[in-house]
PDB file of N, CA and C in Angstrom:
ATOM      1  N   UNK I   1      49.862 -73.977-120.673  1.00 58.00           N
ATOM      2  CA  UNK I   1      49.283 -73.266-119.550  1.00 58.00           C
ATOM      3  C   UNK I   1      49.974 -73.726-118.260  1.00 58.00           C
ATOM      4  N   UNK I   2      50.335 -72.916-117.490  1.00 68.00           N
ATOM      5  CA  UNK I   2      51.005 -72.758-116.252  1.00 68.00           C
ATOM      6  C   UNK I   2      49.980 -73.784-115.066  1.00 68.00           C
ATOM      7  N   UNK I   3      50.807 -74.275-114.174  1.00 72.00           N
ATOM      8  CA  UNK I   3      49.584 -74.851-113.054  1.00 72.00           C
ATOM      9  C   UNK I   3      49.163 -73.580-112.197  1.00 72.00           C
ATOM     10  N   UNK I   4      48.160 -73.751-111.268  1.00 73.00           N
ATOM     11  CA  UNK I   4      47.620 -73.125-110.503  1.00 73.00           C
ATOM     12  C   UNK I   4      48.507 -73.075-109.240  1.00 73.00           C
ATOM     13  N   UNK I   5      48.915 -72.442-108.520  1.00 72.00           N
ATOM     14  CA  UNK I   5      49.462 -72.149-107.355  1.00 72.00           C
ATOM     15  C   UNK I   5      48.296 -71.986-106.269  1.00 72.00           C
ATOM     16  N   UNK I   6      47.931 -73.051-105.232  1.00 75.00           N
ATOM     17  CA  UNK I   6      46.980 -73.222-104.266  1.00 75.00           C
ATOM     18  C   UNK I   6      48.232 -72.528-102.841  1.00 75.00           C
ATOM     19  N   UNK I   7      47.514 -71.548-101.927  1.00 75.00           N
ATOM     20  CA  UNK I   7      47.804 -71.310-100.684  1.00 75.00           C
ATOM     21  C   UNK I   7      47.933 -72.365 -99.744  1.00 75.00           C
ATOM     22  N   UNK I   8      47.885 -72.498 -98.320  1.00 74.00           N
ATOM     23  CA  UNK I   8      47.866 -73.647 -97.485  1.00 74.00           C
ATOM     24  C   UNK I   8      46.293 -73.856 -96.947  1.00 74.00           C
ATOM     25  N   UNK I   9      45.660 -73.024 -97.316  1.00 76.00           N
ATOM     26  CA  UNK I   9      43.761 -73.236 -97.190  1.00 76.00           C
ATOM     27  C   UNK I   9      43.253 -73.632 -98.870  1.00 76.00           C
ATOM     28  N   UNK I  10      43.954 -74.368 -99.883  1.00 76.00           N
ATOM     29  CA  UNK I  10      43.863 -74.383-101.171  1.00 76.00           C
ATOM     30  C   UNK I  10      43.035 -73.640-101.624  1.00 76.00           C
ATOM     31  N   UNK I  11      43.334 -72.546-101.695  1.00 79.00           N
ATOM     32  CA  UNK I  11      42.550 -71.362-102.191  1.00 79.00           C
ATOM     33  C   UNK I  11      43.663 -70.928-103.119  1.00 79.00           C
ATOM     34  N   UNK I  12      42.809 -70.382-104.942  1.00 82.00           N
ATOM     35  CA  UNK I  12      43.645 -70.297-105.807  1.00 82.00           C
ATOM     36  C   UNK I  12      44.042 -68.459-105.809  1.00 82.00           C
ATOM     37  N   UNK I  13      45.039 -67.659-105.340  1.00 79.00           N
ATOM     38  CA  UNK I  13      45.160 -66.360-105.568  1.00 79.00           C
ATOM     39  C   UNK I  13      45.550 -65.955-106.669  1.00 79.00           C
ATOM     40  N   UNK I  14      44.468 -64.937-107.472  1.00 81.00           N
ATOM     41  CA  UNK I  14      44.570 -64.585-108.630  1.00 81.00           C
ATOM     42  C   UNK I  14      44.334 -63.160-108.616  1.00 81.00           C
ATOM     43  N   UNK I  15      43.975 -62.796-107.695  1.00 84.00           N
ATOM     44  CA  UNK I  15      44.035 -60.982-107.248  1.00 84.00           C
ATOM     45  C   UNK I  15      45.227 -60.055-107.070  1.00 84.00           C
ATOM     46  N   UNK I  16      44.998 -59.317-107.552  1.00 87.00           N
ATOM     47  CA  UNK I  16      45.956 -58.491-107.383  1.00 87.00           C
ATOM     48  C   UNK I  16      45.509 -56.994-106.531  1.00 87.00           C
ATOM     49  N   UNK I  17      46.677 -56.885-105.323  1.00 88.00           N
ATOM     50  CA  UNK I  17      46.069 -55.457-104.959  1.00 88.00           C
ATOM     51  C   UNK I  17      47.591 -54.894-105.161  1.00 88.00           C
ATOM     52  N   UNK I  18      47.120 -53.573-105.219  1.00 91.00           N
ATOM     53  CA  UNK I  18      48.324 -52.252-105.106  1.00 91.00           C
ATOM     54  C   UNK I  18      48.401 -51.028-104.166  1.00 91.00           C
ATOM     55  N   UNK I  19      49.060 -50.816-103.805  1.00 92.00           N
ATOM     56  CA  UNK I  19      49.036 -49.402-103.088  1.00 92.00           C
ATOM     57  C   UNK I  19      50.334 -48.418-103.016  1.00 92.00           C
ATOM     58  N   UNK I  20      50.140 -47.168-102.504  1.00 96.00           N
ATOM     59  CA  UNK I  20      51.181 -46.269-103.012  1.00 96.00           C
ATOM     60  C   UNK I  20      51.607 -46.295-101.165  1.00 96.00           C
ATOM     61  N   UNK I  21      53.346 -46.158-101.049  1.00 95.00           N
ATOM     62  CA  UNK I  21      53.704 -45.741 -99.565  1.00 95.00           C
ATOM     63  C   UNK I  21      54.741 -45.282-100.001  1.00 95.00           C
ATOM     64  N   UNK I  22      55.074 -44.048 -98.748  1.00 96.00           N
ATOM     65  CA  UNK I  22      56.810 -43.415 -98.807  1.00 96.00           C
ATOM     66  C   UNK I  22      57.693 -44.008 -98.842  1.00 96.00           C
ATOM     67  N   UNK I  23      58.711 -43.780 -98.903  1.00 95.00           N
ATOM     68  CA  UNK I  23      59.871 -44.542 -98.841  1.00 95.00           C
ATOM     69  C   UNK I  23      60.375 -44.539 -97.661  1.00 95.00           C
ATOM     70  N   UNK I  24      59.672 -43.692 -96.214  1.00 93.00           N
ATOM     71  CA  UNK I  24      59.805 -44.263 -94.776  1.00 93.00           C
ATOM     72  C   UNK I  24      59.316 -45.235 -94.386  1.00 93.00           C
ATOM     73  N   UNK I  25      57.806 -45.202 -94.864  1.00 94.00           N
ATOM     74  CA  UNK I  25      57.251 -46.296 -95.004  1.00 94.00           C
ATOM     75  C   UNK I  25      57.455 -47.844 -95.673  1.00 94.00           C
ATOM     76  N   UNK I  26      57.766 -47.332 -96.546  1.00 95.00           N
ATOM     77  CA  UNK I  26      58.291 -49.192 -97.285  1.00 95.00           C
ATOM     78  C   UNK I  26      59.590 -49.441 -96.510  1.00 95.00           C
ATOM     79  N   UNK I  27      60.574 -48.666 -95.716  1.00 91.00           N
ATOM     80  CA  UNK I  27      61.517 -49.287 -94.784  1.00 91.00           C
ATOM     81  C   UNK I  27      61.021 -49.717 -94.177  1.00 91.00           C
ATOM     82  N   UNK I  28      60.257 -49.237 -93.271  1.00 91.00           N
ATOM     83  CA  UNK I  28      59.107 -49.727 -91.864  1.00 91.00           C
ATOM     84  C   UNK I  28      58.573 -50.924 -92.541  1.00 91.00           C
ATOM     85  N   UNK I  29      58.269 -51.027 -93.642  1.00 93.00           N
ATOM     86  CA  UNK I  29      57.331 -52.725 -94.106  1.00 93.00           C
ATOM     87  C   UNK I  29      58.281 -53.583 -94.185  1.00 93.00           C
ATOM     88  N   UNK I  30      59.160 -52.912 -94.709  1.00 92.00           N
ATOM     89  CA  UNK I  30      60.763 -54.061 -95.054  1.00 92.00           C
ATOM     90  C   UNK I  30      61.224 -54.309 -93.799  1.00 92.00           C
ATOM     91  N   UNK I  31      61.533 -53.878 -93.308  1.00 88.00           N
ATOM     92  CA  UNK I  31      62.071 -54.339 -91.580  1.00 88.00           C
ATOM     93  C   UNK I  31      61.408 -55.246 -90.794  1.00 88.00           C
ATOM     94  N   UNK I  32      59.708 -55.163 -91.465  1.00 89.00           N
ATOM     95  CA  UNK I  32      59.189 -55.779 -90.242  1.00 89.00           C
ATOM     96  C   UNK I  32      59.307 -57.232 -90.894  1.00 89.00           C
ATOM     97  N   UNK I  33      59.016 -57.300 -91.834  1.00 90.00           N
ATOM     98  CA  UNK I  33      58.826 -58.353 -92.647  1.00 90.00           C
ATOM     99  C   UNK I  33      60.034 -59.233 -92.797  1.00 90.00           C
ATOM    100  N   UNK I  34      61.244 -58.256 -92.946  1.00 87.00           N
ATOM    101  CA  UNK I  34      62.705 -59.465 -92.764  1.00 87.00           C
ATOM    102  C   UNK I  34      62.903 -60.095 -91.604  1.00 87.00           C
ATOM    103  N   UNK I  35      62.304 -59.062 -90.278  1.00 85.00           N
ATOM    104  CA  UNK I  35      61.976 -59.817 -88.906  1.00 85.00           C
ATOM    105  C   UNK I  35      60.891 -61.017 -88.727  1.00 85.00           C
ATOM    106  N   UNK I  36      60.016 -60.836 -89.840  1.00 87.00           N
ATOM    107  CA  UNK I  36      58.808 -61.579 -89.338  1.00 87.00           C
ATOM    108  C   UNK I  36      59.066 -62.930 -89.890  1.00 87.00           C
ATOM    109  N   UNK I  37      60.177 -63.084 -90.773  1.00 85.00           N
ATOM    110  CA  UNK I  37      60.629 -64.525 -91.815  1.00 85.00           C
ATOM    111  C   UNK I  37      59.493 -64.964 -92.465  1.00 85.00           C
ATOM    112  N   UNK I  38      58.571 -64.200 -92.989  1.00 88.00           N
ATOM    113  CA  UNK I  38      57.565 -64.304 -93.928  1.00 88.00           C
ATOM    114  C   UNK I  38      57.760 -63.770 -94.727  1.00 88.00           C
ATOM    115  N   UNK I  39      56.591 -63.721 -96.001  1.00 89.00           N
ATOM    116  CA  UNK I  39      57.185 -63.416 -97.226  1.00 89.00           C
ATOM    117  C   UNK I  39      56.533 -62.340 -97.029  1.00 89.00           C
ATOM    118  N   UNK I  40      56.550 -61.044 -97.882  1.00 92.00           N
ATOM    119  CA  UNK I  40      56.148 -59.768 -98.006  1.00 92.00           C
ATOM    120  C   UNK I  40      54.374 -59.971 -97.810  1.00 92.00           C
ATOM    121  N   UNK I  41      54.069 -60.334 -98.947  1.00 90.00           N
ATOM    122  CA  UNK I  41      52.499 -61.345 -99.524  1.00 90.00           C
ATOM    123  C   UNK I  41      51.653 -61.919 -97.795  1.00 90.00           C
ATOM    124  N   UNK I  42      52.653 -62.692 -97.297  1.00 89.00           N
ATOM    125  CA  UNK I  42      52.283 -63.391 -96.245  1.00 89.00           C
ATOM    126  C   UNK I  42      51.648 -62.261 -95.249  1.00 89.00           C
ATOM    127  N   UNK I  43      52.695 -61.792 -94.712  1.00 92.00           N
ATOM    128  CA  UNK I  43      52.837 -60.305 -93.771  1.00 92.00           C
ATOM    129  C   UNK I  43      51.673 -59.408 -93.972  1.00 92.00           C
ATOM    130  N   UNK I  44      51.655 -58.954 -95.252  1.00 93.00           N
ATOM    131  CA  UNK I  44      50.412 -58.131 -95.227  1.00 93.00           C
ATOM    132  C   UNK I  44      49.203 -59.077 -95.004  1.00 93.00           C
ATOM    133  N   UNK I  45      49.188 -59.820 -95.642  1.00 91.00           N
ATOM    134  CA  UNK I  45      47.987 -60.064 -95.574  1.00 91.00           C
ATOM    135  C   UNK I  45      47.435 -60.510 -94.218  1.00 91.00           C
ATOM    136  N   UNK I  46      48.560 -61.302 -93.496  1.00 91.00           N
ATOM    137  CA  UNK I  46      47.977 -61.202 -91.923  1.00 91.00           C
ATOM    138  C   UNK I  46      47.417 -60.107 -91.329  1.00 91.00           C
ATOM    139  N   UNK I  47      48.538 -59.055 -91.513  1.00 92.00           N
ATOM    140  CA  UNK I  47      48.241 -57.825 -90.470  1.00 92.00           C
ATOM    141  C   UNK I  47      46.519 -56.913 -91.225  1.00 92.00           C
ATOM    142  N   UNK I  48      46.148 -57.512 -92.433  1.00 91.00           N
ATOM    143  CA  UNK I  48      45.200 -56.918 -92.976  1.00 91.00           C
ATOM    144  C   UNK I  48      43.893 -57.576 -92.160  1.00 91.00           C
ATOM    145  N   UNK I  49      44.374 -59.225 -92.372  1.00 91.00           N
ATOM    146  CA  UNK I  49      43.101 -59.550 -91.274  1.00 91.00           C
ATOM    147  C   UNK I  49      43.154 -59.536 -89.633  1.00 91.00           C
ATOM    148  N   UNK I  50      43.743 -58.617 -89.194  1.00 87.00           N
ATOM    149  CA  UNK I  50      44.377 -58.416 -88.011  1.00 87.00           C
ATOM    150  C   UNK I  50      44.588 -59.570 -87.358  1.00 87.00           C
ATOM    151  N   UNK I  51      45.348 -60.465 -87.803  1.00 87.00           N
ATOM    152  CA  UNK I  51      46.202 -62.050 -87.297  1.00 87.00           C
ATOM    153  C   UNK I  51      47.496 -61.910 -86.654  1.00 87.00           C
ATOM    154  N   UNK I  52      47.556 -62.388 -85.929  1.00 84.00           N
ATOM    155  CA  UNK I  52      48.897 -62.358 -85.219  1.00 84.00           C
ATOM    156  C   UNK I  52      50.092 -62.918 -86.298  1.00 84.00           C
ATOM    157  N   UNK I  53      51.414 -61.897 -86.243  1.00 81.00           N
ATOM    158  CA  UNK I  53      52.580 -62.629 -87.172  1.00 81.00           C
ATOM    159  C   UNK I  53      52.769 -63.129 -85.890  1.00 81.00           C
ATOM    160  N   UNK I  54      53.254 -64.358 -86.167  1.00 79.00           N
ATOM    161  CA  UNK I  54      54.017 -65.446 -85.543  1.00 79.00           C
ATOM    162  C   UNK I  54      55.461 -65.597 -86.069  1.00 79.00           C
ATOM    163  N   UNK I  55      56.540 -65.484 -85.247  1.00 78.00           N
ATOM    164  CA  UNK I  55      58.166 -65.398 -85.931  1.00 78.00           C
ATOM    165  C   UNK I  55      58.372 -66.727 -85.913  1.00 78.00           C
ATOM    166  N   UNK I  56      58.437 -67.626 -86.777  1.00 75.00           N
ATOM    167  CA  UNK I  56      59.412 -68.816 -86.651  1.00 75.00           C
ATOM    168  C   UNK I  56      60.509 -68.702 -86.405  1.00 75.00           C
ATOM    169  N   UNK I  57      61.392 -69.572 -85.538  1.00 77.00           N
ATOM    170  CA  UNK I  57      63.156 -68.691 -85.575  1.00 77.00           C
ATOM    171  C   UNK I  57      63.443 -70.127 -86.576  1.00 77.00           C
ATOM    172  N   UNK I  58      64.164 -69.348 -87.601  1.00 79.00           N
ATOM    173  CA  UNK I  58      65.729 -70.175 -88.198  1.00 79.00           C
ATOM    174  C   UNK I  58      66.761 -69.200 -88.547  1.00 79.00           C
ATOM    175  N   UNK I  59      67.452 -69.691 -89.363  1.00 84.00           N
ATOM    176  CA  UNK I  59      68.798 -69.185 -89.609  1.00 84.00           C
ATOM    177  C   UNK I  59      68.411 -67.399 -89.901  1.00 84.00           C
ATOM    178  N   UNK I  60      67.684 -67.817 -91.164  1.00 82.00           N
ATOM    179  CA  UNK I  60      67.167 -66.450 -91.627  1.00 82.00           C
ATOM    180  C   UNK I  60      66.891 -65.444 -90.393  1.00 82.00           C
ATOM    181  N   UNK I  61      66.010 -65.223 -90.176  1.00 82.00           N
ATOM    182  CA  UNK I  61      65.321 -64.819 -88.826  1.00 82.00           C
ATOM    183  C   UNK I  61      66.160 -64.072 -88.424  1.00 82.00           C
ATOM    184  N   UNK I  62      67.201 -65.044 -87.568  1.00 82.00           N
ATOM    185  CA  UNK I  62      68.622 -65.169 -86.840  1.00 82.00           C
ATOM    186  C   UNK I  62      69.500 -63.495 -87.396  1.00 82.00           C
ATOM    187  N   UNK I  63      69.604 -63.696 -88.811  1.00 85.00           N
ATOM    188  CA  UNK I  63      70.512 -63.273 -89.500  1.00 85.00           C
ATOM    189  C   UNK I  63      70.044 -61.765 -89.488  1.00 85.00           C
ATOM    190  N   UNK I  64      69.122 -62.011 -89.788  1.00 83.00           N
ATOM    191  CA  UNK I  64      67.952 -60.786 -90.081  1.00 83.00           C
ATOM    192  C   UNK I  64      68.600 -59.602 -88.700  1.00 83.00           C
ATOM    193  N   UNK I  65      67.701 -60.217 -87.767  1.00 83.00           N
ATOM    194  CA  UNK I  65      68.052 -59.650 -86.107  1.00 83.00           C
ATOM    195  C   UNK I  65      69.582 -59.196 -85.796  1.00 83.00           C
ATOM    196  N   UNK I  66      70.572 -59.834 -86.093  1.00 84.00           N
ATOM    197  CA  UNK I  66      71.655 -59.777 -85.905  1.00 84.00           C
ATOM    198  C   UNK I  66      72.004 -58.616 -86.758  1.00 84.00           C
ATOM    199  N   UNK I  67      71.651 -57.774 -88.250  1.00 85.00           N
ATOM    200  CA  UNK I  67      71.609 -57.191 -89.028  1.00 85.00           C
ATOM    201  C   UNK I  67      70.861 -55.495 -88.563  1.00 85.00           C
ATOM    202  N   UNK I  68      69.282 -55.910 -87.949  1.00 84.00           N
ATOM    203  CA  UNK I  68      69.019 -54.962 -87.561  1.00 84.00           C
ATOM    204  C   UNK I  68      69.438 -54.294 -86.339  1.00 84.00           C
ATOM    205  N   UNK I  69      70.150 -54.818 -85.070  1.00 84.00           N
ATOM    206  CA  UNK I  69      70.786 -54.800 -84.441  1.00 84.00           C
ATOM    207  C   UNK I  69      71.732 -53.910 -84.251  1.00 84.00           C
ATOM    208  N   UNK I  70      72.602 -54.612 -85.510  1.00 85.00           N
ATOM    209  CA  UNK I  70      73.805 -53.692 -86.095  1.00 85.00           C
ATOM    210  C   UNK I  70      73.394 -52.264 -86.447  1.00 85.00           C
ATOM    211  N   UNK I  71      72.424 -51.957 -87.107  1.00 84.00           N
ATOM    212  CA  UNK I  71      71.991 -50.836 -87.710  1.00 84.00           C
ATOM    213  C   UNK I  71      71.010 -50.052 -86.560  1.00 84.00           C
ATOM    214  N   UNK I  72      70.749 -50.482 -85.734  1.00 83.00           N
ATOM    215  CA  UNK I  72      70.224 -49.609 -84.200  1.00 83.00           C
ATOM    216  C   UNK I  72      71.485 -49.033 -83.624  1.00 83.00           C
ATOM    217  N   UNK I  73      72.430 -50.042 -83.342  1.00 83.00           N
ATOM    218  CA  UNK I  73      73.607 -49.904 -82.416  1.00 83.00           C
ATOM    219  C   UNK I  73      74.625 -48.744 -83.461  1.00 83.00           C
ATOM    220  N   UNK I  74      74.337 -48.646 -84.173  1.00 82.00           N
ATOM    221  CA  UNK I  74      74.884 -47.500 -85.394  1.00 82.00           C
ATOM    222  C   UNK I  74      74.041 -46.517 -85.302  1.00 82.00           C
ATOM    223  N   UNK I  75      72.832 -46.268 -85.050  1.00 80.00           N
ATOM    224  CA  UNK I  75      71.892 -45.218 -84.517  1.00 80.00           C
ATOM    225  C   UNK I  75      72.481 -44.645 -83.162  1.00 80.00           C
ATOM    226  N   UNK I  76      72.027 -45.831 -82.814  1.00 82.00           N
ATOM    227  CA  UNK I  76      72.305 -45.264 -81.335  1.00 82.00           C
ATOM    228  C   UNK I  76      73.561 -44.327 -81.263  1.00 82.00           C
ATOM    229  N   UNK I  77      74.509 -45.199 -81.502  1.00 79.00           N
ATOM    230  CA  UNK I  77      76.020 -44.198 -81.499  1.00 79.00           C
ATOM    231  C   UNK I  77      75.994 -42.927 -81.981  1.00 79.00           C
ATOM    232  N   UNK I  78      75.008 -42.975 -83.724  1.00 78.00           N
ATOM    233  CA  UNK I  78      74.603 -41.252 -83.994  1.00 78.00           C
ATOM    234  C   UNK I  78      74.181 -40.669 -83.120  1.00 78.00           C
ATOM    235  N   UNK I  79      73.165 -41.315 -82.119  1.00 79.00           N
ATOM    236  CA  UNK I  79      72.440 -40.451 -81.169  1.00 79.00           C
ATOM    237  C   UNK I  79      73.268 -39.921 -79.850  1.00 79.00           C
ATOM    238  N   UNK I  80      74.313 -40.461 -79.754  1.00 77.00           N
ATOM    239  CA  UNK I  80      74.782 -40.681 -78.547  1.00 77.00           C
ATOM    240  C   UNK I  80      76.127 -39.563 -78.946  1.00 77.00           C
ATOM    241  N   UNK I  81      76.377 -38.659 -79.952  1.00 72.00           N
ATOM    242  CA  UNK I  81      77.171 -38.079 -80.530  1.00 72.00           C
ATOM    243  C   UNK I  81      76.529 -36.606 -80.487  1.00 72.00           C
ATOM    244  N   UNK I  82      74.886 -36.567 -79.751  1.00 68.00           N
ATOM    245  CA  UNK I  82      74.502 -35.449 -80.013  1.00 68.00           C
ATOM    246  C   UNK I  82      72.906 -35.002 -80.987  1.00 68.00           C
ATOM    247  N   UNK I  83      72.417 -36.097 -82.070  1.00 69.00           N
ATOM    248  CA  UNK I  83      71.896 -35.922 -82.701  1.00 69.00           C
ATOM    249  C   UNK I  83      70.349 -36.669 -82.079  1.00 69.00           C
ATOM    250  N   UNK I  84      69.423 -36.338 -82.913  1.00 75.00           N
ATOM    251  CA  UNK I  84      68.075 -36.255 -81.920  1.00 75.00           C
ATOM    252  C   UNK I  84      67.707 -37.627 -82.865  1.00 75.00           C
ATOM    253  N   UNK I  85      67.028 -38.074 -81.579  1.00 74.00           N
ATOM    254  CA  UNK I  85      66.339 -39.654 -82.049  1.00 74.00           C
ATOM    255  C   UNK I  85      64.986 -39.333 -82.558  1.00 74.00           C
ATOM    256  N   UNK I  86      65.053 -40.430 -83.676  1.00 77.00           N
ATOM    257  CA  UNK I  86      64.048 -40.310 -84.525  1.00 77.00           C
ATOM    258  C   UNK I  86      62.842 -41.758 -84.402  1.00 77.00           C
ATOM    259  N   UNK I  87      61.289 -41.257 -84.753  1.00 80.00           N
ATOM    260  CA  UNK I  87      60.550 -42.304 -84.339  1.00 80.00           C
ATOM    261  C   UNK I  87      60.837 -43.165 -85.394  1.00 80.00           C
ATOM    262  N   UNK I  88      61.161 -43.434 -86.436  1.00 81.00           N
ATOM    263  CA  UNK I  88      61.619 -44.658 -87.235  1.00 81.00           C
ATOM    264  C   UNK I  88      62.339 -45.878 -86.242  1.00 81.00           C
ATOM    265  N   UNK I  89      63.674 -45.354 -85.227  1.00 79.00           N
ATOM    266  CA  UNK I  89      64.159 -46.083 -84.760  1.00 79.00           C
ATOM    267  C   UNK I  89      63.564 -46.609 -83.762  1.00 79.00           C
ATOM    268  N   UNK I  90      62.567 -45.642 -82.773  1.00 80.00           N
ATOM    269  CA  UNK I  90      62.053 -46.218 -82.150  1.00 80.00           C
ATOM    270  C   UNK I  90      60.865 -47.325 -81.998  1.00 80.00           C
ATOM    271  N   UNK I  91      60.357 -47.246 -83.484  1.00 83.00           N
ATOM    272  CA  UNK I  91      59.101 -48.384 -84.007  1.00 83.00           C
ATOM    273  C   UNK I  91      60.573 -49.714 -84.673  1.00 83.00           C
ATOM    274  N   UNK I  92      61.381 -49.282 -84.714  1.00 83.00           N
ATOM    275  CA  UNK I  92      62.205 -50.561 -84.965  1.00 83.00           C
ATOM    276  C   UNK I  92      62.745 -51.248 -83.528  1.00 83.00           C
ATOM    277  N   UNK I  93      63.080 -50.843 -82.450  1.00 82.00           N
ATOM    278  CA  UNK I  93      63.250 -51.158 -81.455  1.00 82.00           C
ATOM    279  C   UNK I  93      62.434 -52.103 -80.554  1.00 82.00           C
ATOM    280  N   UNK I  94      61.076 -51.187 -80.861  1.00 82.00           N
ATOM    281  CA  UNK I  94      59.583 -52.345 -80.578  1.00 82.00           C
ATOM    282  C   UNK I  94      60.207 -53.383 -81.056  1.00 82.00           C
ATOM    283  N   UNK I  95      59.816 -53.399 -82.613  1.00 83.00           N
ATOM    284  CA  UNK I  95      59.509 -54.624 -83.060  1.00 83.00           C
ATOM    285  C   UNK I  95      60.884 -55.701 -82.980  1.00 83.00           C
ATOM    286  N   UNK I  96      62.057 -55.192 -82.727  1.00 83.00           N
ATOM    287  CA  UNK I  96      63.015 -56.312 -82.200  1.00 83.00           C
ATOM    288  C   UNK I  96      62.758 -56.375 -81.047  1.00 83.00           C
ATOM    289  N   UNK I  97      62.563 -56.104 -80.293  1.00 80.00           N
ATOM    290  CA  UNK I  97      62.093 -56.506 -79.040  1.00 80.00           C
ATOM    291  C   UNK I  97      60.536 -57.644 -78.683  1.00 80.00           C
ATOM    292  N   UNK I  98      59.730 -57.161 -79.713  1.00 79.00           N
ATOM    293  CA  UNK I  98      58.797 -57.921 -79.551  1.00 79.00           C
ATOM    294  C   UNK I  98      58.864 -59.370 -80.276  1.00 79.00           C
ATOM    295  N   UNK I  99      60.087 -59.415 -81.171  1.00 79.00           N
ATOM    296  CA  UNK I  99      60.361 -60.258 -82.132  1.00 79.00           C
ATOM    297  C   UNK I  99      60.999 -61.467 -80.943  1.00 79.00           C
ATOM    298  N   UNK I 100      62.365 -60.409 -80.392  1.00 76.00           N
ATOM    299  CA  UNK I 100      62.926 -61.259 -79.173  1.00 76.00           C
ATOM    300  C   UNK I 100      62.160 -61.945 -78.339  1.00 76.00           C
ATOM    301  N   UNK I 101      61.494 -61.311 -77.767  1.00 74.00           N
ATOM    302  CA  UNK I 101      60.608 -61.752 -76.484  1.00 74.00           C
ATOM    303  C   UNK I 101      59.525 -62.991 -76.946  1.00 74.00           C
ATOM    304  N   UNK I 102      59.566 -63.419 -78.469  1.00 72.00           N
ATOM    305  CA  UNK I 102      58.549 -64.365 -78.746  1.00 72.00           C
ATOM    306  C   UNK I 102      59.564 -65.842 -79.275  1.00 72.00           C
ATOM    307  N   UNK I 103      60.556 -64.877 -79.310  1.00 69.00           N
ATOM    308  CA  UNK I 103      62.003 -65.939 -79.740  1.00 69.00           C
ATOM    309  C   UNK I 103      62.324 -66.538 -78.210  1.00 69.00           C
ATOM    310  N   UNK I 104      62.012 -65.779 -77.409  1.00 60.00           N
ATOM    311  CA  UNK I 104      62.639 -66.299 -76.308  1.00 60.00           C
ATOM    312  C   UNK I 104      61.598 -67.205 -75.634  1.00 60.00           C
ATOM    313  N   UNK I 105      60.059 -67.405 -75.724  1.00 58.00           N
ATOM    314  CA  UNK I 105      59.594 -67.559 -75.015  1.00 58.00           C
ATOM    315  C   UNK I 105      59.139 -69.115 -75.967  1.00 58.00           C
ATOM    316  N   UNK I 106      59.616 -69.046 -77.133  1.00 54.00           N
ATOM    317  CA  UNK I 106      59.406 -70.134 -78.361  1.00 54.00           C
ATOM    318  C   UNK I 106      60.949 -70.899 -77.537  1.00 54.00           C
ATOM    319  N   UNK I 107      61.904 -70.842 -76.758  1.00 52.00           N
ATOM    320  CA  UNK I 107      62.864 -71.917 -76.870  1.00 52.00           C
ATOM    321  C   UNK I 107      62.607 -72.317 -74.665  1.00 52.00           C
ATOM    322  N   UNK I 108      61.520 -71.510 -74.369  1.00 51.00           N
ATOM    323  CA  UNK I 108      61.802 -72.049 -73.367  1.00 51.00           C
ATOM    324  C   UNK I 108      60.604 -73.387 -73.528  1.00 51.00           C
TER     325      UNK I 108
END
């Protein structure tokens, strides 16, 4: 028999939940979550008990941002060619921005 895996409140999780989302949607979860340097598990379950994510910065984090970045600034250029901006990019923009602004205010 396997050991028990205790959380950081040693509480043993043995539940399982499921749910169905689009595949706009599971980008939007994936994005936020590679920003948030938490684990998928972690993430929801904060935002379920309406808790603040808190970004730790390390490397990851770092890498993450630098990544989504890239892939705005590749939007943007689509957009900037003529083509109409879409709210996907703009709920990604928030959240690097709000990601930044807590990165920035974590090194002063």
């Amino acid at each position: 028999m396997s050991l028990k895996v205790y959380d950081g409140q040693g509480r043993w999780r043995n539940k399982t939940v499921a749910f169905r989302i689009s595949p706009e949607e599971d980008e939007q979860l994936e994005t936020a979550v590679r920003l948030s340097g938490l684990t998928k598990q972690d993430y929801i379950i904060r935002r379920l008990q309406d808790r603040e994510v808190v970004v730790q910065g390390n490397p990851r984090v770092y890498k993450m941002l630098r990544n989504e970045l890239a892939a705005v600034l590749a939007e943007l250029q689509r957009i900037a060619s003529g083509k109409q901006i879409d709210d996907d990019l703009l709920d990604t923009i928030q959240l690097i921005t709000a990601t930044m602004d807590g990165l920035k205010g974590e090194c002063e």
